[in-house]
PDB file of C-alpha atoms in Angstrom:
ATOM      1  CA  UNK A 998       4.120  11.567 -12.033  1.00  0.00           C
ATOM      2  CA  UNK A 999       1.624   9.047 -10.089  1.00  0.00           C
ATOM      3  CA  UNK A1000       4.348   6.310 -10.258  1.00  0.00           C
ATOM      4  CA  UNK A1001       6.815   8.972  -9.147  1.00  0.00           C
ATOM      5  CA  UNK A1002       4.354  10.131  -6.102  1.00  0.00           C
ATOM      6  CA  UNK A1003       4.343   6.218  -5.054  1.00  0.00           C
ATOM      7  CA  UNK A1004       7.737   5.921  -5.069  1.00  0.00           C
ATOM      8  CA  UNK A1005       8.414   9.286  -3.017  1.00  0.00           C
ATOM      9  CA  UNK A1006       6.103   7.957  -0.916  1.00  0.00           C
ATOM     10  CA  UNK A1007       7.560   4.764  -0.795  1.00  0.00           C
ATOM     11  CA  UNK A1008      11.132   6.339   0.131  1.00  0.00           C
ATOM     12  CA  UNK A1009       9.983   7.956   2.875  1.00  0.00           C
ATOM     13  CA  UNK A1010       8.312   4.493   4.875  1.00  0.00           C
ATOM     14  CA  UNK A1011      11.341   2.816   4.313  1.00  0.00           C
ATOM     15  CA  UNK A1012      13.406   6.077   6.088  1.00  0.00           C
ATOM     16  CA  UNK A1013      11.082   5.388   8.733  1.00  0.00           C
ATOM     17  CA  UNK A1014      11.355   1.770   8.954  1.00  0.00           C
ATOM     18  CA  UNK A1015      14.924   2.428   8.800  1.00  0.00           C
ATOM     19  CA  UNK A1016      14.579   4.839  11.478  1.00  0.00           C
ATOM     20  CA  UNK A1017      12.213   2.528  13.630  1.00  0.00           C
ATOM     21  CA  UNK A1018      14.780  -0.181  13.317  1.00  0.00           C
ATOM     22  CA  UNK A1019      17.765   2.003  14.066  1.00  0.00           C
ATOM     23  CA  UNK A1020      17.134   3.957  17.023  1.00  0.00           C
ATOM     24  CA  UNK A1021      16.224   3.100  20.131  1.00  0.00           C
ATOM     25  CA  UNK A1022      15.287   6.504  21.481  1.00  0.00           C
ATOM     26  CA  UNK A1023      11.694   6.273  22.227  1.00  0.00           C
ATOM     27  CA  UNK A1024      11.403   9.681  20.997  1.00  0.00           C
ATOM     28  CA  UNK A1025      12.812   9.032  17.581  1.00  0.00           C
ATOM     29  CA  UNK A1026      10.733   5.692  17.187  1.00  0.00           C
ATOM     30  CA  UNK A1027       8.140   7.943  17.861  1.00  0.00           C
ATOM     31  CA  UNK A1028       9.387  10.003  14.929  1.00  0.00           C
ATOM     32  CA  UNK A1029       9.472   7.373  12.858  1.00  0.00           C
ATOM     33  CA  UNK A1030       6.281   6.107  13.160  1.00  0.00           C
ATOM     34  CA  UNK A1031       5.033   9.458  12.165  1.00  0.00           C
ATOM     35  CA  UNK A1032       7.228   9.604   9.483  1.00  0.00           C
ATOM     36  CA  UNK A1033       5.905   6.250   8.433  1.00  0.00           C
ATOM     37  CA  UNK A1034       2.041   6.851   8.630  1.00  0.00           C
ATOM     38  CA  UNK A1035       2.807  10.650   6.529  1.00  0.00           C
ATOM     39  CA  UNK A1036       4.482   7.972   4.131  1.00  0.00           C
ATOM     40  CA  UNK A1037       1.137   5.893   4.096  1.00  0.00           C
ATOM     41  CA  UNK A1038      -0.805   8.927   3.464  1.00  0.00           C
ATOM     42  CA  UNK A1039       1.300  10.121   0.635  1.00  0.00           C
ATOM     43  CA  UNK A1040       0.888   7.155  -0.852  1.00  0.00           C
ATOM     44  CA  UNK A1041      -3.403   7.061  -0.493  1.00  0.00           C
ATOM     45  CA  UNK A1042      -3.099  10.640  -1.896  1.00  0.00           C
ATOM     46  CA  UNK A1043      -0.928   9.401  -5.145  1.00  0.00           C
ATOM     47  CA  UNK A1044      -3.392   6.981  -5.241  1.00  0.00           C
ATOM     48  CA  UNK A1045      -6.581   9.154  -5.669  1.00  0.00           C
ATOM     49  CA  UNK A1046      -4.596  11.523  -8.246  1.00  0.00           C
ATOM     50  CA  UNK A1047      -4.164   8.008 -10.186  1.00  0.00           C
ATOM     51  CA  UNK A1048      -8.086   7.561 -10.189  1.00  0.00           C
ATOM     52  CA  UNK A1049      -9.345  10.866  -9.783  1.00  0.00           C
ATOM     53  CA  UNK A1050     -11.225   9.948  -6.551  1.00  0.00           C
ATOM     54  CA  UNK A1051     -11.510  11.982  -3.567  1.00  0.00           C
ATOM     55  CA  UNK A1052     -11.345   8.742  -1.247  1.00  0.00           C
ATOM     56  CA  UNK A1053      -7.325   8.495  -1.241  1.00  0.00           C
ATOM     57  CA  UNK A1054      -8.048  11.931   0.222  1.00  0.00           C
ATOM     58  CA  UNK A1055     -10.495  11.114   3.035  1.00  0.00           C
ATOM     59  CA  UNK A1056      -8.325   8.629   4.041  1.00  0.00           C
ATOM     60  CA  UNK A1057      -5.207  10.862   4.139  1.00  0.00           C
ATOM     61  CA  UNK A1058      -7.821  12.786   6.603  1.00  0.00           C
ATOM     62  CA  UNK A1059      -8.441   9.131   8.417  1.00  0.00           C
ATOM     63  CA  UNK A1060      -4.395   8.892   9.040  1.00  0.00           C
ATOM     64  CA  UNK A1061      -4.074  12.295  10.356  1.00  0.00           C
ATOM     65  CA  UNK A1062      -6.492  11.768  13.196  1.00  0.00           C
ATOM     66  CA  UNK A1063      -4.779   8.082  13.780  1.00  0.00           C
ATOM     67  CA  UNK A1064      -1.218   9.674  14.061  1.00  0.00           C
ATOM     68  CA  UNK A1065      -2.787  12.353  16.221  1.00  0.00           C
ATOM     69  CA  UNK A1066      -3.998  10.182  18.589  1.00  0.00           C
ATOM     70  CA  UNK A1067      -1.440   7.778  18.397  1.00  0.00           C
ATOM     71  CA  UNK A1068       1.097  10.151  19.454  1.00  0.00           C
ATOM     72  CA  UNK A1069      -0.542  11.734  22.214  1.00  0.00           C
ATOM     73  CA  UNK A1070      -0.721   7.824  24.026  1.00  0.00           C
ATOM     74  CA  UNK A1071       2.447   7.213  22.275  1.00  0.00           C
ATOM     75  CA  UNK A1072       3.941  10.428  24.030  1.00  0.00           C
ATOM     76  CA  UNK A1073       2.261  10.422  27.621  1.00  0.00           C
ATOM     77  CA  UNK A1074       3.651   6.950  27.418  1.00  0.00           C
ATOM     78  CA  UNK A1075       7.337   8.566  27.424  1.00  0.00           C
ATOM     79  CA  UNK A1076       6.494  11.154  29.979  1.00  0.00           C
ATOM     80  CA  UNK A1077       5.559   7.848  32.137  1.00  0.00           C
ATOM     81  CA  UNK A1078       8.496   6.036  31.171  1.00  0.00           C
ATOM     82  CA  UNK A1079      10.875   8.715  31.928  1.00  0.00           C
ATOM     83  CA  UNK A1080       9.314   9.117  35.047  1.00  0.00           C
ATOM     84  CA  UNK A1081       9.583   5.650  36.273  1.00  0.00           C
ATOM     85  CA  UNK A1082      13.220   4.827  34.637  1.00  0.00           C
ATOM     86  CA  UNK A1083      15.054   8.585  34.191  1.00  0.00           C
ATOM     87  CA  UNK A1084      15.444   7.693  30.989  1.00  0.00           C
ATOM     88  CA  UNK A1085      13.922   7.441  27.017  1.00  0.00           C
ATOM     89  CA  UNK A1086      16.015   4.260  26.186  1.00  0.00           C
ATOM     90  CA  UNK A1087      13.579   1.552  25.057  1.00  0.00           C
ATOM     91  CA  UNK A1088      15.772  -1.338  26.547  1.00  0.00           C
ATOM     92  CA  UNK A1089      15.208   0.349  29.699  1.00  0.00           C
ATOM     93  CA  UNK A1090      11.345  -1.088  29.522  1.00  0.00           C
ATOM     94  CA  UNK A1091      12.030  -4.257  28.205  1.00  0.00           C
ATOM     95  CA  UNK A1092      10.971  -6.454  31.434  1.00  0.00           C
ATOM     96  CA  UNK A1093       7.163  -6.744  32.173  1.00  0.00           C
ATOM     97  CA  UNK A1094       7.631  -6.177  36.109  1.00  0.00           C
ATOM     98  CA  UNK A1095      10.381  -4.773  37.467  1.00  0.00           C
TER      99      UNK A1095
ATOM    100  CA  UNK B 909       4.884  20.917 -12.085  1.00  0.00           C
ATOM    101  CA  UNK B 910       6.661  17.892 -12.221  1.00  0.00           C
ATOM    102  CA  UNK B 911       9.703  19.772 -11.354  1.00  0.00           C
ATOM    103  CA  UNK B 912       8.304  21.218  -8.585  1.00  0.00           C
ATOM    104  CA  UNK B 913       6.864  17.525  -7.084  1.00  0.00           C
ATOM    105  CA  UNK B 914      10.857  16.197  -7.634  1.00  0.00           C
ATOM    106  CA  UNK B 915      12.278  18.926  -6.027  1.00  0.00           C
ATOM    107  CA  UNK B 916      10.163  18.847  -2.811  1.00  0.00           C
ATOM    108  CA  UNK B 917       9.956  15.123  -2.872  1.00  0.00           C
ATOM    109  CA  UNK B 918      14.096  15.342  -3.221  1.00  0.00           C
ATOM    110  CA  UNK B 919      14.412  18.014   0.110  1.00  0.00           C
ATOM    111  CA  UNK B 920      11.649  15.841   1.734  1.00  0.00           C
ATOM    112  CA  UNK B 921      14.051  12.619   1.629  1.00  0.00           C
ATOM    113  CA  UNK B 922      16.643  14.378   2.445  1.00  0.00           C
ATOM    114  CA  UNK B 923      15.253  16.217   5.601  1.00  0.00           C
ATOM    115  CA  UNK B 924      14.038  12.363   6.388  1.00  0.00           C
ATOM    116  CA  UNK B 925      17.523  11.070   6.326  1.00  0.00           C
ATOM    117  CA  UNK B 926      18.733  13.612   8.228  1.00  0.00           C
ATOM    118  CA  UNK B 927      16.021  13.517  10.914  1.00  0.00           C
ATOM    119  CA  UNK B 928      16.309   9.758  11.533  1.00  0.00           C
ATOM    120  CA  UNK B 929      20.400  10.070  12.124  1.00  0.00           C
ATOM    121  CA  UNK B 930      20.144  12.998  14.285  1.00  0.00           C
ATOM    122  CA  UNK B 931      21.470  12.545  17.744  1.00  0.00           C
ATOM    123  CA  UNK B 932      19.692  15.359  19.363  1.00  0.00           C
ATOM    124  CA  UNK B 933      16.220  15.277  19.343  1.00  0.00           C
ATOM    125  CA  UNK B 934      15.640  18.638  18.708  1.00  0.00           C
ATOM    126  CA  UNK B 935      17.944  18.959  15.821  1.00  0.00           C
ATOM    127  CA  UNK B 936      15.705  15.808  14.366  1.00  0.00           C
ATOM    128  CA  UNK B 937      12.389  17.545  14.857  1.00  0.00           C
ATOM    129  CA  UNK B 938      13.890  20.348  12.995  1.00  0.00           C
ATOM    130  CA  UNK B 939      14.736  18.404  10.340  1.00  0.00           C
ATOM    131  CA  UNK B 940      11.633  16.744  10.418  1.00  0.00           C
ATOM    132  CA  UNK B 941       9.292  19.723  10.033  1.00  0.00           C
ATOM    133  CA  UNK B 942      11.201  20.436   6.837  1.00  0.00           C
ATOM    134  CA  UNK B 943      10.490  16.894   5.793  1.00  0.00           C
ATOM    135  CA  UNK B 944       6.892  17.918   6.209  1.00  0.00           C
ATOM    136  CA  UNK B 945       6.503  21.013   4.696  1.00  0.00           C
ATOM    137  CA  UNK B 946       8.214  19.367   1.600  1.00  0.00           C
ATOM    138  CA  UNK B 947       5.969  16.824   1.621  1.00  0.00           C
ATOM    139  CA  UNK B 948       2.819  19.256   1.805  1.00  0.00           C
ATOM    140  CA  UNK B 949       4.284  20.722  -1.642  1.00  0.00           C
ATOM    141  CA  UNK B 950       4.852  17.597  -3.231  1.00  0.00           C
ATOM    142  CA  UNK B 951       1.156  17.125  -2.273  1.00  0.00           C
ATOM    143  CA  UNK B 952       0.250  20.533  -3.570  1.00  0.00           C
ATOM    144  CA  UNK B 953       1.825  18.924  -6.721  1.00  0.00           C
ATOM    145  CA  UNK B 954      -0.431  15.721  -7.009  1.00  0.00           C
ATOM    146  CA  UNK B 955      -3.532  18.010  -7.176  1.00  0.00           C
ATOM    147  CA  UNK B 956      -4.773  18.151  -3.327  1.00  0.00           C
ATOM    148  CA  UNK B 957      -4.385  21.303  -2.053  1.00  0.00           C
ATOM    149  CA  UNK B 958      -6.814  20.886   0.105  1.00  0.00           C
ATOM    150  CA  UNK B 959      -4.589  18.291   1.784  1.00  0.00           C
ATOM    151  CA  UNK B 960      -1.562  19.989   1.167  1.00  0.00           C
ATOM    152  CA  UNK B 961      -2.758  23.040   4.146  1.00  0.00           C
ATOM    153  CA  UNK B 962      -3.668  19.880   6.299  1.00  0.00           C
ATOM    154  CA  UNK B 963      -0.481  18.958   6.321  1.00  0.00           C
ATOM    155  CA  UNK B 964       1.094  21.493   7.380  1.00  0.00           C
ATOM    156  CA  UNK B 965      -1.320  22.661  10.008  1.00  0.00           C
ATOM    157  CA  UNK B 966      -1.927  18.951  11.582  1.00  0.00           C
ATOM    158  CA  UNK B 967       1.714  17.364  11.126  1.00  0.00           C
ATOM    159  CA  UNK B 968       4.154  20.164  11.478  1.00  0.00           C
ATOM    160  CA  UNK B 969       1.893  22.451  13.283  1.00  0.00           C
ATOM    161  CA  UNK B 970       0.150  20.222  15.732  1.00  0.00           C
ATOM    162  CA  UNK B 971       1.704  17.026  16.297  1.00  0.00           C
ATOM    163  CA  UNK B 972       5.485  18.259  15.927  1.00  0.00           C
ATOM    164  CA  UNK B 973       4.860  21.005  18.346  1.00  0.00           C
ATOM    165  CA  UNK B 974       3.467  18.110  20.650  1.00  0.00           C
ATOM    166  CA  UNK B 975       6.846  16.147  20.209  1.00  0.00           C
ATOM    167  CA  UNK B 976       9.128  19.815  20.904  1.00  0.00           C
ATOM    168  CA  UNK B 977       6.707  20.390  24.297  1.00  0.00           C
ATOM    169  CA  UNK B 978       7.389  16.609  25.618  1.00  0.00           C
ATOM    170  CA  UNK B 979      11.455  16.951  24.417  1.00  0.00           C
ATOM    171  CA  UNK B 980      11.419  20.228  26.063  1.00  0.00           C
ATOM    172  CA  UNK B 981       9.641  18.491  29.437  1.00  0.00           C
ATOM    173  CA  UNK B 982      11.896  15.332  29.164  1.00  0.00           C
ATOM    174  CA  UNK B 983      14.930  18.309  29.585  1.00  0.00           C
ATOM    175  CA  UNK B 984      16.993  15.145  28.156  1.00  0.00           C
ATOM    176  CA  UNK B 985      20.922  16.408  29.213  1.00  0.00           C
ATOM    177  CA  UNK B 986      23.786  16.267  27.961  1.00  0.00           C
ATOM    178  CA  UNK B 987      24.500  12.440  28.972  1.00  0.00           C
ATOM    179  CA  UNK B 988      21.523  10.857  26.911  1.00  0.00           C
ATOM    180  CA  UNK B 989      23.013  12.932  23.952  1.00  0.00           C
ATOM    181  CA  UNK B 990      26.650  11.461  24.504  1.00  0.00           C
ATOM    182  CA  UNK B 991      24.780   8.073  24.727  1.00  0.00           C
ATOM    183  CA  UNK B 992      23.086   8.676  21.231  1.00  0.00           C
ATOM    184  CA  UNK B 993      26.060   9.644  19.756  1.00  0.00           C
ATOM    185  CA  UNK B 994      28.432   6.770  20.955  1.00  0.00           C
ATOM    186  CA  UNK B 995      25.161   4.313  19.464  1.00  0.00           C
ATOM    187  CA  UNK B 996      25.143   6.435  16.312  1.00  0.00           C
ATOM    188  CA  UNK B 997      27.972   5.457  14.112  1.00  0.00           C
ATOM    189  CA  UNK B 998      28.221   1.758  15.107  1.00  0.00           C
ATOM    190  CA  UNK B 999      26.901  -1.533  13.464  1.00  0.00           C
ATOM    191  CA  UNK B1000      23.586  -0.618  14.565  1.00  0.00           C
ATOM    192  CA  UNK B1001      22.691   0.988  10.784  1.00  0.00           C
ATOM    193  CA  UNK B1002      24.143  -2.084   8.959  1.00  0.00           C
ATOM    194  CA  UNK B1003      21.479  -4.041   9.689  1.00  0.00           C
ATOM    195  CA  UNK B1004      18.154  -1.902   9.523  1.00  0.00           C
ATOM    196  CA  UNK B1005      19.860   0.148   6.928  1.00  0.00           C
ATOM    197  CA  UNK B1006      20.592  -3.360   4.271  1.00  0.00           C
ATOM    198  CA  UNK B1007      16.914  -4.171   5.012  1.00  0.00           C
ATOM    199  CA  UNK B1008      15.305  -0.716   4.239  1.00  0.00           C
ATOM    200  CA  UNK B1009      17.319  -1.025   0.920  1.00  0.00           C
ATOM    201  CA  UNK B1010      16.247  -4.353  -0.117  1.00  0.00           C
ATOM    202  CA  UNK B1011      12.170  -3.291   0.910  1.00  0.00           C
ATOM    203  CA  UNK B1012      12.936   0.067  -1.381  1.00  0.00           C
ATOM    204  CA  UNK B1013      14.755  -1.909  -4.079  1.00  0.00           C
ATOM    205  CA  UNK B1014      11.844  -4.022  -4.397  1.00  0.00           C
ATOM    206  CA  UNK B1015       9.128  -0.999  -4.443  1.00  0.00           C
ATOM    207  CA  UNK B1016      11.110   0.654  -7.234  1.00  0.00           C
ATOM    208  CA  UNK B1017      10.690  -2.879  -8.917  1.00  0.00           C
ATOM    209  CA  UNK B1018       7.400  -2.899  -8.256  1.00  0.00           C
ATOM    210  CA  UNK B1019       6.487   0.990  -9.117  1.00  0.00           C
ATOM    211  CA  UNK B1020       8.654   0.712 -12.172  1.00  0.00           C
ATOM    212  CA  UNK B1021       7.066  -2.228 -13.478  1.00  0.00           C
ATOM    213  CA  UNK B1022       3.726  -1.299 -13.400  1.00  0.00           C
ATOM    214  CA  UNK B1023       4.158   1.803 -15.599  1.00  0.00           C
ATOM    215  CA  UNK B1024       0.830   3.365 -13.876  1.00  0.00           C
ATOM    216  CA  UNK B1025      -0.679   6.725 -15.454  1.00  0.00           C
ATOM    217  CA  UNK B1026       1.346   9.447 -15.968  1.00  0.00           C
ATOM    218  CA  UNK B1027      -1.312  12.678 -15.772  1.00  0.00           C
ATOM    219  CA  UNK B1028      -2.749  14.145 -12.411  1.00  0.00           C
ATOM    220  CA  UNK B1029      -6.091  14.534 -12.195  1.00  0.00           C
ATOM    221  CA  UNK B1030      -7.128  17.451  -9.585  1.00  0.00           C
ATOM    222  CA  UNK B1031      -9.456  16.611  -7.014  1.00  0.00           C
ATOM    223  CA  UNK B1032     -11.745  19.888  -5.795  1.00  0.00           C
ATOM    224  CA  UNK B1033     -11.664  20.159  -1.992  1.00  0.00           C
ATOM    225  CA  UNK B1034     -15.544  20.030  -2.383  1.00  0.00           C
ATOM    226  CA  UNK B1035     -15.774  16.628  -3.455  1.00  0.00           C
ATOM    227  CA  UNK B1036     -13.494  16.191  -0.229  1.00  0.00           C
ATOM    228  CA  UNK B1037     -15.796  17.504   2.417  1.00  0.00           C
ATOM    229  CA  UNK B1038     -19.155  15.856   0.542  1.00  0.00           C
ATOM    230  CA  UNK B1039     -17.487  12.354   0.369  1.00  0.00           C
ATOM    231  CA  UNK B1040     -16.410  12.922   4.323  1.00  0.00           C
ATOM    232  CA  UNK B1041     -19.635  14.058   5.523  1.00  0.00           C
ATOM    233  CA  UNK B1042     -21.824  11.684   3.161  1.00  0.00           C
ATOM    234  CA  UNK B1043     -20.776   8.237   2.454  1.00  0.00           C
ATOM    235  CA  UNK B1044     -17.837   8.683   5.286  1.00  0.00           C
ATOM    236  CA  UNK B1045     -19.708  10.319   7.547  1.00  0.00           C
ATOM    237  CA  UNK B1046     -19.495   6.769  10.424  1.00  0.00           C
ATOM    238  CA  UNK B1047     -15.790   6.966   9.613  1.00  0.00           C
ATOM    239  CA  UNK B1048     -15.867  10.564  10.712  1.00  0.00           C
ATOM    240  CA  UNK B1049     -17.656   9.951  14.043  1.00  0.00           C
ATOM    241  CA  UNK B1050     -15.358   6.937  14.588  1.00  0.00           C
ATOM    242  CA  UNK B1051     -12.431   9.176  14.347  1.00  0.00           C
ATOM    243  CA  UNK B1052     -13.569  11.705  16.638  1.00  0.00           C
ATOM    244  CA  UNK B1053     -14.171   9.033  19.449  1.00  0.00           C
ATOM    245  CA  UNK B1054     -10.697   7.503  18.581  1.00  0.00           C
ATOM    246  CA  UNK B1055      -9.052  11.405  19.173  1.00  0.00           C
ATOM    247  CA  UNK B1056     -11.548  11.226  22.443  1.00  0.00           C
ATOM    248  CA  UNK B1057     -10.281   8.094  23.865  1.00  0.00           C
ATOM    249  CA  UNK B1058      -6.552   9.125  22.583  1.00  0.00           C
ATOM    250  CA  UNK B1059      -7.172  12.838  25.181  1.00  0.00           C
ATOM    251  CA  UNK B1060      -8.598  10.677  27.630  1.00  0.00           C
ATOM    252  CA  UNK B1061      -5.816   8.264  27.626  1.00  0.00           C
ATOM    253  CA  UNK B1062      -3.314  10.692  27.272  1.00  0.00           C
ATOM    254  CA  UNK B1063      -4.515  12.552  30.041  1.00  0.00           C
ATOM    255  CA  UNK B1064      -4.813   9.365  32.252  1.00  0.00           C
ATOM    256  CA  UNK B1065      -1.625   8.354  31.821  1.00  0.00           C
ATOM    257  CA  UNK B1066      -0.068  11.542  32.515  1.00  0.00           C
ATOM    258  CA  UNK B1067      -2.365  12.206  35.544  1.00  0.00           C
ATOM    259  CA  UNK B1068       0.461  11.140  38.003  1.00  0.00           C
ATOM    260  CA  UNK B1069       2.954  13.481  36.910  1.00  0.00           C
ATOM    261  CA  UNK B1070       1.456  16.661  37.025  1.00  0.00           C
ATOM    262  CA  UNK B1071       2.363  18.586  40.281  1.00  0.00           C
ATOM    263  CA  UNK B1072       0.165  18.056  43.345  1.00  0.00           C
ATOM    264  CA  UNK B1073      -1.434  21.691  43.332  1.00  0.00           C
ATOM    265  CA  UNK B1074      -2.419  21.214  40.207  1.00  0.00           C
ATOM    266  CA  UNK B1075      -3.746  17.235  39.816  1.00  0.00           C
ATOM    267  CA  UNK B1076      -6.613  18.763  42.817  1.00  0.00           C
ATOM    268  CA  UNK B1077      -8.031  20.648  40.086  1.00  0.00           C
ATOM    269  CA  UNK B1078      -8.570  18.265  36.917  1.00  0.00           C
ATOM    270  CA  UNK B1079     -11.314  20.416  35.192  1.00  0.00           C
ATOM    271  CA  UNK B1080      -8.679  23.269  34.026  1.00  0.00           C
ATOM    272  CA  UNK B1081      -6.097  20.423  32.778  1.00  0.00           C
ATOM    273  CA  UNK B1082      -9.319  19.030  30.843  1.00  0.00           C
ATOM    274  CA  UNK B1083      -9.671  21.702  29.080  1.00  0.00           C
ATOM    275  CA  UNK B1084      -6.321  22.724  28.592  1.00  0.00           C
ATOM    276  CA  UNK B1085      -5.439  18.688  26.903  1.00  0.00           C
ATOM    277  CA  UNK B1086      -8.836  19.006  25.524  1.00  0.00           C
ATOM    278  CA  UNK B1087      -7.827  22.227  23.292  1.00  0.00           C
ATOM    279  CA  UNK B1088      -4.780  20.364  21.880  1.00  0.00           C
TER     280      UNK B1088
END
């Protein structure tokens, strides 16, 4: 059950590796970060069912306020870019100054 | 209960797959808040219930409502959608998709291996809140001035895009990014 929470757990970051690696969207990299730190959690929780701790959970807590803040930067980041370019393609920022 | 953790962990995946190959972003968040109220069972099912109502009130309720309010800002057309699509089915997978198979092949490895413990030990939400609030207590604070630096930056950054009638008054926008 605890191997099989790891390895659901592991599934998922590699969909959003995958995903991260794939798409080029800044939206859906955003996704897939997200879907890569809920992966990470999964995994801490797993891992305090394995050794009855309640840490595994506090740090599930930890990650939820990271990927909260992450993606409101990560977002009003987009909102800039799509302002300056008219569009969410990530090649579209790939010079420093433009 | 093991049932019910392969089950959800099984419509989790496959709402993942499906979220990461969408072409239209809104279709993908769909899928995504699927993904995450599977997950929040399967979480349910390792003993942390607790956790479990986090999930679904944080991730799908909170930050996947922030995601639909920017897509539905961004009012992406049809044209970005017809350039998703004609990126979708290419060569672009091969790649990302042989190495995400080769990183899982070698977790299953790993997981397999290992033969860790098979019962779940259920962990109170009590012993939660008195681990956060005692011996995690500078983690706590440390997280709340990360989520205050992440509404001030936020809120920075999309300063300059708010309409001009509306950037002369910053104390109601405050409180309006403050309260999400």
């Amino acid at each position: 059950m605890i191997s099989m929470g790891l390895l659901f757990a592991g599934v998922l970051f590699v969909l959003g590796v995958a995903g991260l690696l794939a798409r080029r969207n800044l939206l859906m990299i955003l996704v897939s970060i997200e879907i890569m730190l809920n992966a990470a959690g999964v995994a801490f929780i797993a891992a305090g069912a394995l050794w009855n701790q309640a840490d595994g959970q506090v740090m599930f807590l930890f990650i939820l306020a990271t990927a909260a803040a992450e993606v409101a930067v990560g977002l009003a980041l987009v909102l800039q870019v799509n302002h300056l370019h008219h569009t969410v393609d990530a090649d579209a920022v790939r010079q420093m100054k433009d | 209960m093991p049932l019910l953790f392969a089950l959800a962990a099984i419509i989790a995946i496959v709402a993942t797959v499906l979220a990461i190959s969408r072409s239209n972003v809104v279709h993908a968040l769909l899928y995504l808040i699927v993904s995450l109220l599977a997950t929040a069972v399967a979480i349910y099912a390792l003993g942390a219930a607790y956790l479990a109502a986090l999930e679904v009130i944080i991730y799908a309720g909170a930050i996947i409502v922030l995601f639909v309010f920017v897509t539905m800002m961004l009012n992406l057309g049809d044209a970005v959608q017809r350039q998703e699509r004609a990126w979708q089915p290419g060569r672009g997978w091969i790649g990302p998709g042989v190495l995400a198979a080769l990183l899982l092949g070698e977790f299953i490895w790993m997981v397999t291996e290992g033969g860790l413990g098979s019962q779940v030990h259920r962990v109170a939400p009590k012993a939660v809140g008195m681990l956060l609030m005692g011996e995690y207590v500078v983690g706590v604070e440390l997280a709340s001035m990360l989520l205050l630096a992440g509404i001030v930056a936020a809120y920075h950054l999309g300063y300059g895009l708010l309409p001009k009638q509306k950037a002369q008054q910053p104390t109601s926008e405050t409180t309006e990014v403050g309260t999400k």
